Short mmCIF file of C-alpha atoms and ligand atoms in Angstrom, two decimals:
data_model
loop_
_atom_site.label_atom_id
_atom_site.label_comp_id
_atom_site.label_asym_id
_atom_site.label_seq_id
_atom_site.Cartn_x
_atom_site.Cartn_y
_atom_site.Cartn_z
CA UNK A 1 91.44 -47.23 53.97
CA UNK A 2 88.94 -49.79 53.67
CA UNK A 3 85.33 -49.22 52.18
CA UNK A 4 82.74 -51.20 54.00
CA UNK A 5 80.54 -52.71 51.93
CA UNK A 6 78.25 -55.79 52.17
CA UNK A 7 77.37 -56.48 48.62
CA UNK A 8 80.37 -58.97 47.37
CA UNK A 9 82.81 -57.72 44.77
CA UNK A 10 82.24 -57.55 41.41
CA UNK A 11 83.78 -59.61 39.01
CA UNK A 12 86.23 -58.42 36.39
CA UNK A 13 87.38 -59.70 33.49
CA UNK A 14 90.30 -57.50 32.54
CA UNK A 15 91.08 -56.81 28.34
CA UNK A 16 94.48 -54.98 27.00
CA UNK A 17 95.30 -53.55 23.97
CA UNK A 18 99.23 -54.28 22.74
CA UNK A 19 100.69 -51.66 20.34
CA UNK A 20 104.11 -50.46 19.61
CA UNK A 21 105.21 -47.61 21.74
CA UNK A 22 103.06 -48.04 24.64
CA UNK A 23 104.50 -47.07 27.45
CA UNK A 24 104.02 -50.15 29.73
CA UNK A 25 104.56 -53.82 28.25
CA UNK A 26 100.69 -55.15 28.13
CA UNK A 27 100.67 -57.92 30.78
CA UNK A 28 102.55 -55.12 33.08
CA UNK A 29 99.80 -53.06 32.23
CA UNK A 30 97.08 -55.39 32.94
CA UNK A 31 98.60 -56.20 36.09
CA UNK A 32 98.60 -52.64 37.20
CA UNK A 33 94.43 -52.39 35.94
CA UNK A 34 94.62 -55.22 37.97
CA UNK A 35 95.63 -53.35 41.55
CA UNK A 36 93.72 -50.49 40.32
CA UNK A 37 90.32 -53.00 40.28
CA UNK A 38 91.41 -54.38 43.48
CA UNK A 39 91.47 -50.89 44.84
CA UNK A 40 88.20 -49.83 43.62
CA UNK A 41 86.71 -53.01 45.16
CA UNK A 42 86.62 -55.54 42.44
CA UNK A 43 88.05 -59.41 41.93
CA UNK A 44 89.94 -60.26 39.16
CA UNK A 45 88.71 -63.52 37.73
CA UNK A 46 90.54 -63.52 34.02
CA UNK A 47 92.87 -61.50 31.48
CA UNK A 48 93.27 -61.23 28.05
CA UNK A 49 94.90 -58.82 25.38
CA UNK A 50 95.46 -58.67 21.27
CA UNK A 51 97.97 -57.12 19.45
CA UNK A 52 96.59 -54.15 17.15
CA UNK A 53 98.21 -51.32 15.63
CA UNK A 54 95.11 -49.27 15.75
CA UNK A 55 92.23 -49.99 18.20
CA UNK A 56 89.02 -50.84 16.31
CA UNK A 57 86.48 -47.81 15.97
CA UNK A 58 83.52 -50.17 16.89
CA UNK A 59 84.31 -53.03 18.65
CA UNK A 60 87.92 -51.46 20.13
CA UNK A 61 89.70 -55.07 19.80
CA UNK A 62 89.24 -56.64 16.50
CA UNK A 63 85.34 -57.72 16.02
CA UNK A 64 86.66 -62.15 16.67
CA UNK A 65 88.12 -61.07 19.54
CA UNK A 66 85.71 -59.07 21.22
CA UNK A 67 83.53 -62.79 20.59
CA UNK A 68 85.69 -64.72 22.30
CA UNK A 69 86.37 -62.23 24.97
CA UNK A 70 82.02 -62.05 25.57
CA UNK A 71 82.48 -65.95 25.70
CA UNK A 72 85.32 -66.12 28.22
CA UNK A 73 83.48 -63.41 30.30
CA UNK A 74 80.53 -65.58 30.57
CA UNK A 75 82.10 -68.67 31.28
CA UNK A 76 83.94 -66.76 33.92
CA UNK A 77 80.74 -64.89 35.02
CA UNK A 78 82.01 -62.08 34.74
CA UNK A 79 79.86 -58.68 36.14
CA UNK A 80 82.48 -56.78 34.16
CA UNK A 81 84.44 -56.42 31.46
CA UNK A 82 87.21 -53.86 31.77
CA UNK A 83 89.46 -52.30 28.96
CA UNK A 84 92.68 -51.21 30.27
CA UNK A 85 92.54 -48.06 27.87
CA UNK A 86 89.77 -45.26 27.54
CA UNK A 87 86.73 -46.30 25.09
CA UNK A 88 84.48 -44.17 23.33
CA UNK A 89 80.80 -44.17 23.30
CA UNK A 90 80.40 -45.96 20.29
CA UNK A 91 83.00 -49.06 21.47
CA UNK A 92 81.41 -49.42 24.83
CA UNK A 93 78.04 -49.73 23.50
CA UNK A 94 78.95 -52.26 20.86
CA UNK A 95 81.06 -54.24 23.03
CA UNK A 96 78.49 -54.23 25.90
CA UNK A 97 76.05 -55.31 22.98
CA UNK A 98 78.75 -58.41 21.91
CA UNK A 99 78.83 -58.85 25.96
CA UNK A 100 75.32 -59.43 26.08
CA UNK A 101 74.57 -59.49 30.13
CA UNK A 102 78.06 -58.20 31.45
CA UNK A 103 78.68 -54.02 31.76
CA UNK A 104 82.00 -52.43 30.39
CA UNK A 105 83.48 -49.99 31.06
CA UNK A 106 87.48 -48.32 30.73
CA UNK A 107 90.85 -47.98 32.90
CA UNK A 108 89.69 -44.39 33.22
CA UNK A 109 86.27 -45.14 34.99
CA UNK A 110 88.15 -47.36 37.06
CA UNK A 111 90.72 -44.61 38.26
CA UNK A 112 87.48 -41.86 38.79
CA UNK A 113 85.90 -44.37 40.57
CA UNK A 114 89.33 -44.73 43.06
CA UNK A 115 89.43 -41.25 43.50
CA UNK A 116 85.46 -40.89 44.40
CA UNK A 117 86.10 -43.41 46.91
CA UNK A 118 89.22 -41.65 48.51
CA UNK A 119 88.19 -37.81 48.26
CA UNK A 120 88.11 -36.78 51.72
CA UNK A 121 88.19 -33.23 51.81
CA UNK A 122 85.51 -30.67 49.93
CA UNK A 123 88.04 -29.64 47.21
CA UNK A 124 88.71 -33.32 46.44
CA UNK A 125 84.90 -34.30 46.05
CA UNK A 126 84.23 -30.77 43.69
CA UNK A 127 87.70 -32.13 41.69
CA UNK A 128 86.40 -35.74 41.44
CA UNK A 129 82.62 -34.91 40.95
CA UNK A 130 83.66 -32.91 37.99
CA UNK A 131 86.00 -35.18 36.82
CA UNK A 132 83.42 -37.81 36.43
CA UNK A 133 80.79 -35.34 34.97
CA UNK A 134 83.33 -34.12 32.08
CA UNK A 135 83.95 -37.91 31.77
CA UNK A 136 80.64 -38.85 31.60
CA UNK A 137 79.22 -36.18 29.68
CA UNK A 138 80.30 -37.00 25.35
CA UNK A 139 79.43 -40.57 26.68
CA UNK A 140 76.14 -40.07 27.39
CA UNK A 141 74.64 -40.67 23.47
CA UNK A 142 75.67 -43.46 22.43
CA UNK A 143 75.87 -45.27 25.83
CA UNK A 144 73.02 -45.50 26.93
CA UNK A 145 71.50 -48.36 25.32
CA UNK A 146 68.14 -47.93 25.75
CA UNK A 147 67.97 -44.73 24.12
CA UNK A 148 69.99 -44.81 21.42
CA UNK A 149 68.51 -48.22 20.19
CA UNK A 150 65.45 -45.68 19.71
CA UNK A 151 67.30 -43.65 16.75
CA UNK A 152 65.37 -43.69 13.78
CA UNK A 153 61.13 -44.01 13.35
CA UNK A 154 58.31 -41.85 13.83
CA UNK A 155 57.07 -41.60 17.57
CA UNK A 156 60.71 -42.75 18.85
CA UNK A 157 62.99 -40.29 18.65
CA UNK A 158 61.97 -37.42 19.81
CA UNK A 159 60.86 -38.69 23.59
CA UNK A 160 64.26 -40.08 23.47
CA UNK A 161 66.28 -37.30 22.13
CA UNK A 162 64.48 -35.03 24.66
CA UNK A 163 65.81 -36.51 27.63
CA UNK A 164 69.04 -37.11 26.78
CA UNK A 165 68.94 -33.29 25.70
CA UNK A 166 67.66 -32.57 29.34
CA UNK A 167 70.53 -34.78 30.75
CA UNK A 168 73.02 -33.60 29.06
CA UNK A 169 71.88 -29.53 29.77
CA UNK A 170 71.56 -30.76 33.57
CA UNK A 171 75.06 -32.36 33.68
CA UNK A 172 76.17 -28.98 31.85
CA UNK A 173 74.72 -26.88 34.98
CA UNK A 174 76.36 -28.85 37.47
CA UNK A 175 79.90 -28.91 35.92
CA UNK A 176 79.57 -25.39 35.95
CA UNK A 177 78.41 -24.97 39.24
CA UNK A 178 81.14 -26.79 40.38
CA UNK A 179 83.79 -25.34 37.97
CA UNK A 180 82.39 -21.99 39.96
CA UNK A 181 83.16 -23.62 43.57
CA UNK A 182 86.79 -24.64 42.63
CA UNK A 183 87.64 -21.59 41.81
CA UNK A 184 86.19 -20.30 45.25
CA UNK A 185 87.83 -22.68 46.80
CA UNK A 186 90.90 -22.35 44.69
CA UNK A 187 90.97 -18.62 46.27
CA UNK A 188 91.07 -19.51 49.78
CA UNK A 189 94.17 -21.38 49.61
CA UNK A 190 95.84 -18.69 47.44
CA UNK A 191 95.53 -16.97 50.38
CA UNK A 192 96.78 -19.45 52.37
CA UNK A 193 99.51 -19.88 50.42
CA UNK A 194 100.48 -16.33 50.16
CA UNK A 195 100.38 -16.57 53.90
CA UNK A 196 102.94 -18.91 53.74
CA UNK A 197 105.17 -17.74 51.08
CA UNK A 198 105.54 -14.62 53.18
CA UNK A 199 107.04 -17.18 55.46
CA UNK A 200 110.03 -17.37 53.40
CA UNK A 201 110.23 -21.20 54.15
CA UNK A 202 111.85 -23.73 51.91
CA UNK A 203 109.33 -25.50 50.18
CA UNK A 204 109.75 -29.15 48.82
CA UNK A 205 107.78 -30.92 47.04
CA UNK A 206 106.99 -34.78 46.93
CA UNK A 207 106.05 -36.12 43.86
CA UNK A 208 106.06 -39.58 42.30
CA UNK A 209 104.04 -42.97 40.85
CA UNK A 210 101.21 -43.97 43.12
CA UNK A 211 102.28 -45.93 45.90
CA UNK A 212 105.70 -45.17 45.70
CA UNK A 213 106.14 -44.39 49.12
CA UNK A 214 105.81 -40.35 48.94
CA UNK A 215 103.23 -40.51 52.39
CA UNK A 216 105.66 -42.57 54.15
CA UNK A 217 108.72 -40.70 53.28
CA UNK A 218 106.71 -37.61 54.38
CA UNK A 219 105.95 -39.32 57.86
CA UNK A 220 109.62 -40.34 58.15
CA UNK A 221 111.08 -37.07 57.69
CA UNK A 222 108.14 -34.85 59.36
CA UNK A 223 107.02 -37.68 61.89
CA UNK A 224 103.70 -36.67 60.60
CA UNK A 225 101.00 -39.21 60.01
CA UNK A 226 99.24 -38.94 56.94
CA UNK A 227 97.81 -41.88 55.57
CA UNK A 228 99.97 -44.40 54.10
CA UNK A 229 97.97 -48.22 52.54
CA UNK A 230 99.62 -50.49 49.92
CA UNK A 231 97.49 -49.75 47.36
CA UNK A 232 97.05 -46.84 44.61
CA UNK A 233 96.03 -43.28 45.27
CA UNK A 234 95.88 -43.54 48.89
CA UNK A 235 96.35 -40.14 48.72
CA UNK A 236 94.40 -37.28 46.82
CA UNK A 237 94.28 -34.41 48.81
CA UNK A 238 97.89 -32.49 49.10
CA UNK A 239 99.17 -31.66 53.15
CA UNK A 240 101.84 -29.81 53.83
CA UNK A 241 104.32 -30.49 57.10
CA UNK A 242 106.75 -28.78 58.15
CA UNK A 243 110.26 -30.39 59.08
CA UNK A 244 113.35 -29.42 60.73
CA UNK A 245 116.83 -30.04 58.53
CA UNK A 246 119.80 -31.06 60.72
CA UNK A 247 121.46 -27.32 60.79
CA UNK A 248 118.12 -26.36 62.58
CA UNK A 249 116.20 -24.03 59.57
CA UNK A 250 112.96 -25.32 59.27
CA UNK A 251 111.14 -26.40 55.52
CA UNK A 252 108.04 -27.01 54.53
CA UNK A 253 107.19 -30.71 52.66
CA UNK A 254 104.43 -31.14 50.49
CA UNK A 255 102.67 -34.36 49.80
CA UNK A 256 100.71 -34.67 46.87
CA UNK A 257 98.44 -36.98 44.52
CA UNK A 258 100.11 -39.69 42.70
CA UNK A 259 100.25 -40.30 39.43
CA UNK A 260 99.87 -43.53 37.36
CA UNK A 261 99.88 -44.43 33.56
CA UNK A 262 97.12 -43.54 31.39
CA UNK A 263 95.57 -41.06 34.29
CA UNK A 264 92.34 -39.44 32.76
CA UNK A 265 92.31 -36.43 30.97
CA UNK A 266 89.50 -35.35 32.97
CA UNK A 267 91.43 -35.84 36.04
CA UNK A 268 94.50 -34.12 35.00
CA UNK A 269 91.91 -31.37 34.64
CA UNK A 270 90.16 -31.57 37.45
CA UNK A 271 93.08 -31.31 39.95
CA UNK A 272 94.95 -29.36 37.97
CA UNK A 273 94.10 -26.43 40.80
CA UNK A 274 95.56 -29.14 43.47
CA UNK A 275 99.10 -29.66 41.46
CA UNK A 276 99.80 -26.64 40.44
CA UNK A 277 100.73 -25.59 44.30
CA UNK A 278 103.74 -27.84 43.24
CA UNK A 279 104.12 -25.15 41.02
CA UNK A 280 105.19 -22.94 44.59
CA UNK A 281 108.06 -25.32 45.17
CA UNK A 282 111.29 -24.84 45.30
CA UNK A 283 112.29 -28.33 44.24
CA UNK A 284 110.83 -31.65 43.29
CA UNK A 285 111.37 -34.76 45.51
CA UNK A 286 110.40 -37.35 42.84
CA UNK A 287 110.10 -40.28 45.02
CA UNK A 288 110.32 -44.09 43.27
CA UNK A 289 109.96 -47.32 44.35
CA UNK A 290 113.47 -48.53 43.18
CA UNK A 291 112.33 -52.72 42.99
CA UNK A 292 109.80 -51.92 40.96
CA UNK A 293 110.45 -54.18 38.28
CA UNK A 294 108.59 -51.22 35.98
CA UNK A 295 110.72 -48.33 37.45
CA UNK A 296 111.89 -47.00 34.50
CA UNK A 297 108.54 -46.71 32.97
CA UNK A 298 106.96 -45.26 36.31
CA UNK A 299 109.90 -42.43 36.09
CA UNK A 300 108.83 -41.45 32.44
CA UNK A 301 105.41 -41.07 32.96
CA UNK A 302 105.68 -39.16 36.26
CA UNK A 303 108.31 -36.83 33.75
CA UNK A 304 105.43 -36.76 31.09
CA UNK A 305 103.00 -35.99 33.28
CA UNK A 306 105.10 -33.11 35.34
CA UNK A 307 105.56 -31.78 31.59
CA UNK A 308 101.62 -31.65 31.34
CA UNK A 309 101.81 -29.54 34.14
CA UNK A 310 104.78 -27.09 33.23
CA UNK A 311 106.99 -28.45 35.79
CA UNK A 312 109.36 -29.62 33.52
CA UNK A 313 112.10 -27.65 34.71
CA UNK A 314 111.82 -27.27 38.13
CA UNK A 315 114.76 -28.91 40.22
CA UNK A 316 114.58 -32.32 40.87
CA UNK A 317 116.07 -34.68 43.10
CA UNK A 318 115.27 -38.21 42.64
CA UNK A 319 115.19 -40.52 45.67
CA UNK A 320 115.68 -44.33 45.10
CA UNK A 321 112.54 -45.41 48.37
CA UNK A 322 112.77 -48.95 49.58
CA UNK A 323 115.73 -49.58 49.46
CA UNK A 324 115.59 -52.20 52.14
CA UNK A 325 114.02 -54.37 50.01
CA UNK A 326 117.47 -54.82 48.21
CA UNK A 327 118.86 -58.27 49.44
CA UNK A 328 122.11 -60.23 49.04
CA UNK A 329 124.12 -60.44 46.02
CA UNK A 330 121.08 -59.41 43.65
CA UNK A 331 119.92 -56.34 45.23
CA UNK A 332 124.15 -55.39 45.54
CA UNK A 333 123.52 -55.77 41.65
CA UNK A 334 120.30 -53.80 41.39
CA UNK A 335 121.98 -51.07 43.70
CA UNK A 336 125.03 -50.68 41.72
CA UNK A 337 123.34 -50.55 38.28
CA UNK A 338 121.04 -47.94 39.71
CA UNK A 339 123.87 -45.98 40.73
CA UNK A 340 125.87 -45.83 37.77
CA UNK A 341 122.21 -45.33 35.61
CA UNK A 342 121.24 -42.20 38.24
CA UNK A 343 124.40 -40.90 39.74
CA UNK A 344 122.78 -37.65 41.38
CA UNK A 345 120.03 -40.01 43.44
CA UNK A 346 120.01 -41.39 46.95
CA UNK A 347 118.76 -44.57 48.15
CA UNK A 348 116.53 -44.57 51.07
CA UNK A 349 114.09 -46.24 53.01
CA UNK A 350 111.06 -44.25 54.24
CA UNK A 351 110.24 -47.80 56.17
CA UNK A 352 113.97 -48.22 58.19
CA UNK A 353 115.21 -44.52 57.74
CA UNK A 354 118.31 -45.73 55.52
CA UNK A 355 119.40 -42.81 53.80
CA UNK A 356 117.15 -39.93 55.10
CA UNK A 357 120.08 -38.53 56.79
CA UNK A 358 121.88 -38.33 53.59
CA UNK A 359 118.34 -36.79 52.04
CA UNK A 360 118.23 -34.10 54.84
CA UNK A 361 121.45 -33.20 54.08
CA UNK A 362 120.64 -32.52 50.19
CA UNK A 363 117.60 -30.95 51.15
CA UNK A 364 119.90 -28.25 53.08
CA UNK A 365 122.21 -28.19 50.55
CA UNK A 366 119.89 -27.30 48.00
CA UNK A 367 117.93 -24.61 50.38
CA UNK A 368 121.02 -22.64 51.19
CA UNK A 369 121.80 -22.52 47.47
CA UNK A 370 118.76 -20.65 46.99
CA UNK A 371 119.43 -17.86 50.36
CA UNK A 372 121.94 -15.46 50.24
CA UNK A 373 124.42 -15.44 53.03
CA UNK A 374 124.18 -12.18 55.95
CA UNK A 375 126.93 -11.17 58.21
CA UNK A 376 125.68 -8.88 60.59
CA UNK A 377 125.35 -7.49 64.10
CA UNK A 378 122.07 -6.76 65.33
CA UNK A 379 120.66 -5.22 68.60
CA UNK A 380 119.71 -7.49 71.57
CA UNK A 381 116.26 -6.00 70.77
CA UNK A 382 115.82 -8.03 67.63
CA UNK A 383 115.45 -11.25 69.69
CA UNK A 384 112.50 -12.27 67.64
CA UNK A 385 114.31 -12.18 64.56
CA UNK A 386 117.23 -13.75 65.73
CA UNK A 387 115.18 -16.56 66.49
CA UNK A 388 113.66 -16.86 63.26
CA UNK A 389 116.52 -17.41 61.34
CA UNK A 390 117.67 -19.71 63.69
CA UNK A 391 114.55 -21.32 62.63
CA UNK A 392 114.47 -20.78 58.65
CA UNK A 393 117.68 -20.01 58.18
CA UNK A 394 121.50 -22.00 58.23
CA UNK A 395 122.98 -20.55 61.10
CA UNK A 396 127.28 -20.30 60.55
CA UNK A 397 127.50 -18.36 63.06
CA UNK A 398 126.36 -16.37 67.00
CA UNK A 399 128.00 -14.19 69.00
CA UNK A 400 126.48 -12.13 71.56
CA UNK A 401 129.04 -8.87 71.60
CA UNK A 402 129.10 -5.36 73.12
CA UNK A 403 127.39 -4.00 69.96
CA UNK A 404 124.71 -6.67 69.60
CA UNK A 405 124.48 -10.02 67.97
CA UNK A 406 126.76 -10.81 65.09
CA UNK A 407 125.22 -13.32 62.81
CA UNK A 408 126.63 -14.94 59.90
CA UNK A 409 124.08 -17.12 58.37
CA UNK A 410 122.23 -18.04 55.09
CA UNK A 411 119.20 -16.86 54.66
CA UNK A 412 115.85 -16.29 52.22
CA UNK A 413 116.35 -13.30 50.48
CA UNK A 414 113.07 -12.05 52.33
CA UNK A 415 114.56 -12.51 55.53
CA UNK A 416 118.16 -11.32 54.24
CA UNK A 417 116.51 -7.90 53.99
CA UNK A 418 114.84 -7.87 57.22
CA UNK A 419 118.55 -8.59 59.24
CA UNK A 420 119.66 -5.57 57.44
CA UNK A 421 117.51 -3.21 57.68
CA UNK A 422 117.46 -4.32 61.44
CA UNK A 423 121.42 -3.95 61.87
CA UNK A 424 120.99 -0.31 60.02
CA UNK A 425 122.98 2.25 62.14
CA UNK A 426 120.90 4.30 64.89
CA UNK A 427 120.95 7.60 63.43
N1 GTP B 501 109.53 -52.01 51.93
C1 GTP B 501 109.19 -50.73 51.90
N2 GTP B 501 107.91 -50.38 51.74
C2 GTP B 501 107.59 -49.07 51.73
C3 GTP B 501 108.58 -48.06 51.89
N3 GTP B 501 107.97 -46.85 51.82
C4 GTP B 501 106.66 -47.10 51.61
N4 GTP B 501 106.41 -48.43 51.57
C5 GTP B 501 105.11 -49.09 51.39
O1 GTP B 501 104.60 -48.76 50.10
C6 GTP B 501 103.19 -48.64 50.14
C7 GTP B 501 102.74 -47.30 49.62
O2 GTP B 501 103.20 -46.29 50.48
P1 GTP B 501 102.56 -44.82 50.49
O3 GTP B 501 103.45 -43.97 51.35
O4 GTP B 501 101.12 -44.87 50.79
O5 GTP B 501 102.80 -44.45 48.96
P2 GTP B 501 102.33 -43.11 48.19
O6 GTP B 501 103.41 -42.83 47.20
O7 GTP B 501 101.99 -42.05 49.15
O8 GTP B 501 101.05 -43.67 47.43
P3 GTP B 501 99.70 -42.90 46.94
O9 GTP B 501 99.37 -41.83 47.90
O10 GTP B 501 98.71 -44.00 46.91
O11 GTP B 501 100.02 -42.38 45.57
C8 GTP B 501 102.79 -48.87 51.61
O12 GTP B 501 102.43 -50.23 51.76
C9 GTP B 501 104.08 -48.57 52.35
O13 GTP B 501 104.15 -49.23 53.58
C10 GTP B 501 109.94 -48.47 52.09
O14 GTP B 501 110.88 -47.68 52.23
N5 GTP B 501 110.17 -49.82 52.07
MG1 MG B 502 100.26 -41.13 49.50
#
């Protein structure tokens, strides 16, 4: 998706933080703020990062740094200065003051700022809107410059204080206006989903780092299509498809947000609502992009942030995605020592359909582990149902006899119950 816009793109001078444990090296992690600018409409016109064990409380890099940083940013000219991990109030405001001319702002208001440009449905704008106010909202003292420069003095403060009071209580109203609205909305697709469940289908769910190819593989396997661009959180809103598996049942695919290192707490929060339909799912497709030279990282935060969301143990299959990107001898390499590292995964490629057969086939494997398997005969009259396990269930077996219909098939335990109350004896 492309976002028209006439005015030119701001400029961005991009500042990381490097500390022991983080979960992305820093230049990897600068080059990912660096996509995520890109996506929110920005150019990139400079990088720089210090090593700290603890972030400053004022300045957020050491005090030198932030100096030469306002320097290079100017030289650069720079509309921007972006830190590549959340700031408070308090370090914005003093390293916009440093600055002196250029705004600054965090990784986080970067992301929100993605997402408000993306939501497309009304669910997605109420998550994002409220995302941005619970964001925005312990920010709002100290940075605003103009009004907290008024602090202390007779005659100052209180004109000040008085409309940041009325801000704030304003922002409070909305946040829970809108906190009202998800949960309205929130209702209507329980019922939706309730609908559904009743269905008895299969239900998969996609999951995975932004961008690594979860829309694509959905498209592939559903021949649905739902957006796909090579860039992050392309997708915010979740769609469900529903696919045919080679034995003919019939499961349902889910497509969901991505996720990405460092994703706002706020955000998390906000589409909590959205993610927890993953919570429905029978299993997990966690979908990676396999040359990603930071796959291994991408793989523990999407486990980290699946934790967050009490997914932790839900069945998983992980899918290796584009796969044909593996060439000659190296990718042979790459491919073998992913292999031996995952054993249970399968490569694919949502691009050239390498390896979706072998995915289909899982995918039926695992859904007949979860039916129960029916042998009965049923009367010609149950056509209807007949034909719905044909549809959601693993047919072994059809024959049309004297009696009836003799089926031997696996089957939701929903529908399981249905075929036998339906071959009951006529009293
Ligand atoms: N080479 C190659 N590229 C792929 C493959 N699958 C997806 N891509 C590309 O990867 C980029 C991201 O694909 P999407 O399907 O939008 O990824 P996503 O995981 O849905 O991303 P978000 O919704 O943004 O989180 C696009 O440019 C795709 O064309 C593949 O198998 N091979
Ligand atoms: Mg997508």
């Amino acid at each position: 998706m492309t976002i028209e816009t006439s005015a030119p793109a701001e400029r961005a001078y991009l500042v990381g933080l490097a500390r022991d444990g983080d979960a992305l090296a820093v230049d990897d992690s600068l080059e990912e703020l660096a996509a995520l600018v890109a996506a929110a409409g920005g150019s990139v016109v400079g990088r720089t990062h210090q090593a700290r064990r603890t972030a400053d409380p004022n300045t957020w890099v050491g005090k030198g740094k932030a100096a030469e940083i306002a320097g290079e940013a100017s030289r650069m000219k720079a509309d921007l200065i972006v830190c590549d991990e959340e700031l408070s109030a308090r370090q914005q405001r003093e390293l916009e003051d440093l600055a002196g001319g250029p705004r600054v702002i965090d990784r986080s208001a970067v992301i929100l700022d993605i997402f408000a440009q993306h939501a497309q449905t009304r669910e997605g704008r109420l998550q994002v809107e409220l995302a941005q106010l619970e964001y925005r909202l312990p920010r709002l003292a100290g940075g605003s410059k103009g009004l907290s420069r008024l602090g202390g003095g007779i005659g100052t403060r209180g004109p000040g204080e008085s409309k940041l009071e009325t801000q704030r209580q304003t922002i409070r109203r909305r946040v829970q206006e809108l906190k009202t609205r998800l949960v309205e909305v929130a209702h209507q697709r329980e019922r939706g989903r309730r609908v559904r469940a009743r269905d008895g289908l299969f239900l998969a769910g996609l999951v995975g780092y932004t961008n690594a190819g979860k829309s694509t593989l959905l498209n592939a396997l559903a021949g649905s299509d739902v957006l796909v661009a090579d860039q992050p959180f392309a997708t915010l809103d979740p769609t469900t498809r529903r696919t045919a598996l080679p034995n003919g049942s019939v499961i349902l695919l889910s497509d969901t947000v991505g996720f990405v290192n460092k994703l706002p707490h706020s955000l998390v929060a906000a589409f909590r609502a959205t993610l927890e339909e993953l919570g429905d799912a029978d299993m997990l497709v966690h979908v990676v992009d396999a040359g990603h030279p930071n796959l291994h990282e991408h793989i523990a935060v999407v486990e980290a942030t699946l934790g967050e969301l009490g997914l932790a143990d839900r069945e998983r299959l992980l899918v290796l995605n584009k796969a044909d990107a593996f060439k000659g001898g190296e990718g042979d390499a790459l491919r073998e020592a992913l292999g031996g590292e995952f054993p249970g995964a399968l490569f694919v490629s949502a691009r050239t359909g390498e390896g979706l057969a072998a995915l289909r086939d899982r995918l039926v494997a695992v859904a007949a582990s979860r039916w129960a398997r029916v042998q009965v005969t049923v009367p010609y009259s149950a056509g209807a149902l007949v034909q719905r396990v044909r549809e959601r269930g693993a047919l072994r077996g059809l024959e049309h006899g004297e009696r009836g219909i003799a089926i031997d098939a696996d089957v939701s335990p929903g529908l399981a119950a249905e075929l036998r109350e339906a071959a009951a004896p006529e009293a």
